[in-house]
PDB file of C-alpha atoms and ligand atoms in Angstrom:
ATOM      1  CA  UNK Q   1     282.145 307.374 -33.400  1.00  0.00           C
ATOM      2  CA  UNK Q   2     281.380 307.710 -29.714  1.00  0.00           C
ATOM      3  CA  UNK Q   3     278.392 306.249 -27.951  1.00  0.00           C
ATOM      4  CA  UNK Q   4     276.924 307.608 -24.779  1.00  0.00           C
ATOM      5  CA  UNK Q   5     274.291 306.063 -22.559  1.00  0.00           C
ATOM      6  CA  UNK Q   6     271.921 308.280 -20.615  1.00  0.00           C
ATOM      7  CA  UNK Q   7     270.541 306.251 -17.761  1.00  0.00           C
ATOM      8  CA  UNK Q   8     266.978 305.690 -18.788  1.00  0.00           C
ATOM      9  CA  UNK Q   9     266.687 308.034 -21.698  1.00  0.00           C
ATOM     10  CA  UNK Q  10     268.639 307.086 -24.746  1.00  0.00           C
ATOM     11  CA  UNK Q  11     271.857 305.924 -26.250  1.00  0.00           C
ATOM     12  CA  UNK Q  12     273.475 308.580 -28.349  1.00  0.00           C
ATOM     13  CA  UNK Q  13     276.095 307.831 -30.972  1.00  0.00           C
ATOM     14  CA  UNK Q  14     278.013 310.728 -32.416  1.00  0.00           C
ATOM     15  CA  UNK Q  15     280.642 310.886 -35.045  1.00  0.00           C
ATOM     16  CA  UNK Q  16     281.857 314.250 -33.804  1.00  0.00           C
ATOM     17  CA  UNK Q  17     285.485 314.627 -32.831  1.00  0.00           C
ATOM     18  CA  UNK Q  18     285.873 316.663 -29.688  1.00  0.00           C
ATOM     19  CA  UNK Q  19     288.544 318.999 -28.528  1.00  0.00           C
ATOM     20  CA  UNK Q  20     289.604 321.588 -31.115  1.00  0.00           C
ATOM     21  CA  UNK Q  21     290.672 324.800 -29.438  1.00  0.00           C
ATOM     22  CA  UNK Q  22     290.111 327.213 -32.308  1.00  0.00           C
ATOM     23  CA  UNK Q  23     286.759 328.684 -33.221  1.00  0.00           C
ATOM     24  CA  UNK Q  24     284.767 326.158 -35.221  1.00  0.00           C
ATOM     25  CA  UNK Q  25     285.370 325.902 -38.937  1.00  0.00           C
ATOM     26  CA  UNK Q  26     282.466 326.004 -41.385  1.00  0.00           C
ATOM     27  CA  UNK Q  27     282.368 322.192 -41.523  1.00  0.00           C
ATOM     28  CA  UNK Q  28     282.423 321.916 -37.779  1.00  0.00           C
ATOM     29  CA  UNK Q  29     279.643 324.566 -37.493  1.00  0.00           C
ATOM     30  CA  UNK Q  30     277.480 322.464 -39.826  1.00  0.00           C
ATOM     31  CA  UNK Q  31     278.163 319.407 -37.585  1.00  0.00           C
ATOM     32  CA  UNK Q  32     277.251 321.361 -34.468  1.00  0.00           C
ATOM     33  CA  UNK Q  33     274.019 322.603 -36.031  1.00  0.00           C
ATOM     34  CA  UNK Q  34     273.206 319.002 -36.933  1.00  0.00           C
ATOM     35  CA  UNK Q  35     273.908 317.940 -33.360  1.00  0.00           C
ATOM     36  CA  UNK Q  36     271.642 320.712 -32.125  1.00  0.00           C
ATOM     37  CA  UNK Q  37     268.790 319.612 -34.336  1.00  0.00           C
ATOM     38  CA  UNK Q  38     269.152 315.868 -33.827  1.00  0.00           C
ATOM     39  CA  UNK Q  39     270.516 315.370 -30.302  1.00  0.00           C
ATOM     40  CA  UNK Q  40     269.576 318.519 -28.394  1.00  0.00           C
ATOM     41  CA  UNK Q  41     266.280 318.445 -30.233  1.00  0.00           C
ATOM     42  CA  UNK Q  42     265.546 314.966 -28.882  1.00  0.00           C
ATOM     43  CA  UNK Q  43     265.022 316.489 -25.429  1.00  0.00           C
ATOM     44  CA  UNK Q  44     264.490 320.190 -26.131  1.00  0.00           C
ATOM     45  CA  UNK Q  45     262.036 319.655 -28.947  1.00  0.00           C
ATOM     46  CA  UNK Q  46     262.558 319.527 -32.689  1.00  0.00           C
ATOM     47  CA  UNK Q  47     262.120 323.294 -32.873  1.00  0.00           C
ATOM     48  CA  UNK Q  48     263.857 323.763 -29.518  1.00  0.00           C
ATOM     49  CA  UNK Q  49     260.666 325.021 -27.983  1.00  0.00           C
ATOM     50  CA  UNK Q  50     260.923 322.527 -25.123  1.00  0.00           C
ATOM     51  CA  UNK Q  51     260.080 318.907 -24.438  1.00  0.00           C
ATOM     52  CA  UNK Q  52     261.717 316.879 -21.689  1.00  0.00           C
ATOM     53  CA  UNK Q  53     264.141 319.804 -21.460  1.00  0.00           C
ATOM     54  CA  UNK Q  54     263.099 323.451 -21.409  1.00  0.00           C
ATOM     55  CA  UNK Q  55     262.763 325.760 -24.404  1.00  0.00           C
ATOM     56  CA  UNK Q  56     266.075 326.920 -25.902  1.00  0.00           C
ATOM     57  CA  UNK Q  57     264.476 329.852 -27.722  1.00  0.00           C
ATOM     58  CA  UNK Q  58     266.137 333.263 -27.142  1.00  0.00           C
ATOM     59  CA  UNK Q  59     263.198 334.487 -24.986  1.00  0.00           C
ATOM     60  CA  UNK Q  60     263.661 331.544 -22.625  1.00  0.00           C
ATOM     61  CA  UNK Q  61     267.428 332.074 -22.327  1.00  0.00           C
ATOM     62  CA  UNK Q  62     267.457 335.822 -21.638  1.00  0.00           C
ATOM     63  CA  UNK Q  63     268.494 335.317 -18.003  1.00  0.00           C
ATOM     64  CA  UNK Q  64     271.749 333.586 -19.008  1.00  0.00           C
ATOM     65  CA  UNK Q  65     274.740 334.957 -20.817  1.00  0.00           C
ATOM     66  CA  UNK Q  66     276.449 332.909 -23.521  1.00  0.00           C
ATOM     67  CA  UNK Q  67     279.254 331.812 -21.169  1.00  0.00           C
ATOM     68  CA  UNK Q  68     276.753 330.477 -18.610  1.00  0.00           C
ATOM     69  CA  UNK Q  69     274.949 328.591 -21.304  1.00  0.00           C
ATOM     70  CA  UNK Q  70     278.251 327.174 -22.624  1.00  0.00           C
ATOM     71  CA  UNK Q  71     279.000 325.899 -19.115  1.00  0.00           C
ATOM     72  CA  UNK Q  72     275.589 324.194 -18.940  1.00  0.00           C
ATOM     73  CA  UNK Q  73     276.175 322.626 -22.360  1.00  0.00           C
ATOM     74  CA  UNK Q  74     279.682 321.407 -21.425  1.00  0.00           C
ATOM     75  CA  UNK Q  75     278.933 320.145 -17.958  1.00  0.00           C
ATOM     76  CA  UNK Q  76     275.218 319.376 -18.036  1.00  0.00           C
ATOM     77  CA  UNK Q  77     273.045 319.921 -14.980  1.00  0.00           C
ATOM     78  CA  UNK Q  78     273.870 317.212 -12.435  1.00  0.00           C
ATOM     79  CA  UNK Q  79     270.704 315.631 -11.012  1.00  0.00           C
ATOM     80  CA  UNK Q  80     268.711 316.401 -14.177  1.00  0.00           C
ATOM     81  CA  UNK Q  81     268.656 314.602 -17.531  1.00  0.00           C
ATOM     82  CA  UNK Q  82     270.789 317.365 -19.113  1.00  0.00           C
ATOM     83  CA  UNK Q  83     273.969 315.512 -19.995  1.00  0.00           C
ATOM     84  CA  UNK Q  84     277.504 316.948 -20.248  1.00  0.00           C
ATOM     85  CA  UNK Q  85     278.680 317.516 -23.808  1.00  0.00           C
ATOM     86  CA  UNK Q  86     282.299 318.169 -23.062  1.00  0.00           C
ATOM     87  CA  UNK Q  87     283.414 314.822 -24.534  1.00  0.00           C
ATOM     88  CA  UNK Q  88     282.003 316.005 -27.871  1.00  0.00           C
ATOM     89  CA  UNK Q  89     282.899 319.673 -28.171  1.00  0.00           C
ATOM     90  CA  UNK Q  90     285.429 322.215 -26.979  1.00  0.00           C
ATOM     91  CA  UNK Q  91     284.653 325.296 -24.909  1.00  0.00           C
ATOM     92  CA  UNK Q  92     284.868 327.500 -28.023  1.00  0.00           C
ATOM     93  CA  UNK Q  93     282.376 325.321 -29.770  1.00  0.00           C
ATOM     94  CA  UNK Q  94     279.929 325.283 -26.845  1.00  0.00           C
ATOM     95  CA  UNK Q  95     280.217 329.062 -26.685  1.00  0.00           C
ATOM     96  CA  UNK Q  96     279.512 329.314 -30.392  1.00  0.00           C
ATOM     97  CA  UNK Q  97     276.416 327.088 -29.996  1.00  0.00           C
ATOM     98  CA  UNK Q  98     275.250 329.176 -26.991  1.00  0.00           C
ATOM     99  CA  UNK Q  99     275.598 332.308 -29.111  1.00  0.00           C
ATOM    100  CA  UNK Q 100     273.494 330.695 -31.864  1.00  0.00           C
ATOM    101  CA  UNK Q 101     270.829 329.836 -29.300  1.00  0.00           C
ATOM    102  CA  UNK Q 102     270.760 333.375 -27.926  1.00  0.00           C
ATOM    103  CA  UNK Q 103     270.494 334.831 -31.404  1.00  0.00           C
ATOM    104  CA  UNK Q 104     267.773 332.377 -32.329  1.00  0.00           C
ATOM    105  CA  UNK Q 105     268.106 329.695 -34.918  1.00  0.00           C
ATOM    106  CA  UNK Q 106     265.769 329.743 -37.867  1.00  0.00           C
ATOM    107  CA  UNK Q 107     264.730 326.189 -38.621  1.00  0.00           C
TER     108      UNK Q 107
HETATM  109  C1  HEC D   1     268.653 313.677 -22.377  1.00  0.00           C
HETATM  110  C2  HEC D   1     267.913 314.937 -22.584  1.00  0.00           C
HETATM  111  C3  HEC D   1     268.685 316.182 -22.978  1.00  0.00           C
HETATM  112  C4  HEC D   1     269.561 316.288 -24.022  1.00  0.00           C
HETATM  113  C5  HEC D   1     269.969 315.239 -25.091  1.00  0.00           C
HETATM  114  C6  HEC D   1     269.987 317.709 -24.011  1.00  0.00           C
HETATM  115  N1  HEC D   1     269.406 318.364 -22.977  1.00  0.00           N
HETATM  116 FE1  HEC D   1     269.732 320.312 -22.422  1.00  0.00          FE
HETATM  117  N2  HEC D   1     268.573 320.069 -20.799  1.00  0.00           N
HETATM  118  C7  HEC D   1     267.856 318.935 -20.492  1.00  0.00           C
HETATM  119  C8  HEC D   1     267.095 319.190 -19.276  1.00  0.00           C
HETATM  120  C9  HEC D   1     266.168 318.226 -18.589  1.00  0.00           C
HETATM  121  C10 HEC D   1     267.376 320.489 -18.840  1.00  0.00           C
HETATM  122  C11 HEC D   1     266.875 321.252 -17.644  1.00  0.00           C
HETATM  123  C12 HEC D   1     267.828 321.054 -16.490  1.00  0.00           C
HETATM  124  C13 HEC D   1     267.325 321.759 -15.257  1.00  0.00           C
HETATM  125  O1  HEC D   1     266.334 321.318 -14.727  1.00  0.00           O
HETATM  126  O2  HEC D   1     268.004 322.719 -14.833  1.00  0.00           O
HETATM  127  C14 HEC D   1     268.311 321.056 -19.834  1.00  0.00           C
HETATM  128  C15 HEC D   1     268.837 322.298 -19.795  1.00  0.00           C
HETATM  129  C16 HEC D   1     269.554 322.909 -20.795  1.00  0.00           C
HETATM  130  C17 HEC D   1     269.998 324.287 -20.858  1.00  0.00           C
HETATM  131  C18 HEC D   1     269.728 325.309 -19.785  1.00  0.00           C
HETATM  132  C19 HEC D   1     268.408 326.002 -20.162  1.00  0.00           C
HETATM  133  C20 HEC D   1     267.919 326.911 -19.078  1.00  0.00           C
HETATM  134  O3  HEC D   1     267.131 327.824 -19.352  1.00  0.00           O
HETATM  135  O4  HEC D   1     268.226 326.677 -17.892  1.00  0.00           O
HETATM  136  C21 HEC D   1     270.697 324.457 -22.023  1.00  0.00           C
HETATM  137  C22 HEC D   1     271.333 325.770 -22.534  1.00  0.00           C
HETATM  138  C23 HEC D   1     270.716 323.194 -22.701  1.00  0.00           C
HETATM  139  N3  HEC D   1     270.011 322.265 -21.966  1.00  0.00           N
HETATM  140  C24 HEC D   1     271.281 322.987 -23.929  1.00  0.00           C
HETATM  141  C25 HEC D   1     271.393 321.752 -24.544  1.00  0.00           C
HETATM  142  C26 HEC D   1     272.123 321.548 -25.780  1.00  0.00           C
HETATM  143  C27 HEC D   1     272.854 322.660 -26.580  1.00  0.00           C
HETATM  144  C28 HEC D   1     272.025 320.217 -26.039  1.00  0.00           C
HETATM  145  C29 HEC D   1     272.684 319.447 -27.182  1.00  0.00           C
HETATM  146  C30 HEC D   1     274.135 319.610 -27.276  1.00  0.00           C
HETATM  147  C31 HEC D   1     271.206 319.607 -25.011  1.00  0.00           C
HETATM  148  N4  HEC D   1     270.819 320.573 -24.105  1.00  0.00           N
HETATM  149  C32 HEC D   1     270.858 318.269 -24.956  1.00  0.00           C
HETATM  150  C33 HEC D   1     267.815 317.754 -21.189  1.00  0.00           C
HETATM  151  C34 HEC D   1     268.597 317.459 -22.296  1.00  0.00           C
END
């Protein structure tokens, strides 16, 4: 379990283990989808349509390719509330999440 404090926003505790180099396994994909709904959803909206952070729906992300989105997920956007997620996931996993976002997640 790792806990993370975002200045004035929230304390996030995650039981995810970071770092695997291979493409995510089915279990890990389920964990990443849970993270997306719970943690990303806290800022980007429960249905990812936007909140404190912008919409993560495919229409809103058209200008970025999956690699650019993966970099944003891993490193955050300095100077904005978007935190870096590299302690919690590998590059492969961020890329997989970015691809899910670009394809659109039915929830
Ligand atoms: C503490 C609030 C917060 C959390 C939690 C958060 N984000 Fe963000 N995110 C933001 C903000 C604010 C921005 C806009 C940054 C900017 O102004 O460029 C952003 C931007 C982004 C962008 C770029 C969107 C674009 O069109 O420029 C992506 C992709 C993204 N977040 C994905 C995620 C994912 C995936 C997660 C969960 C792993 C996550 N975010 C969790 C606040 C958050």
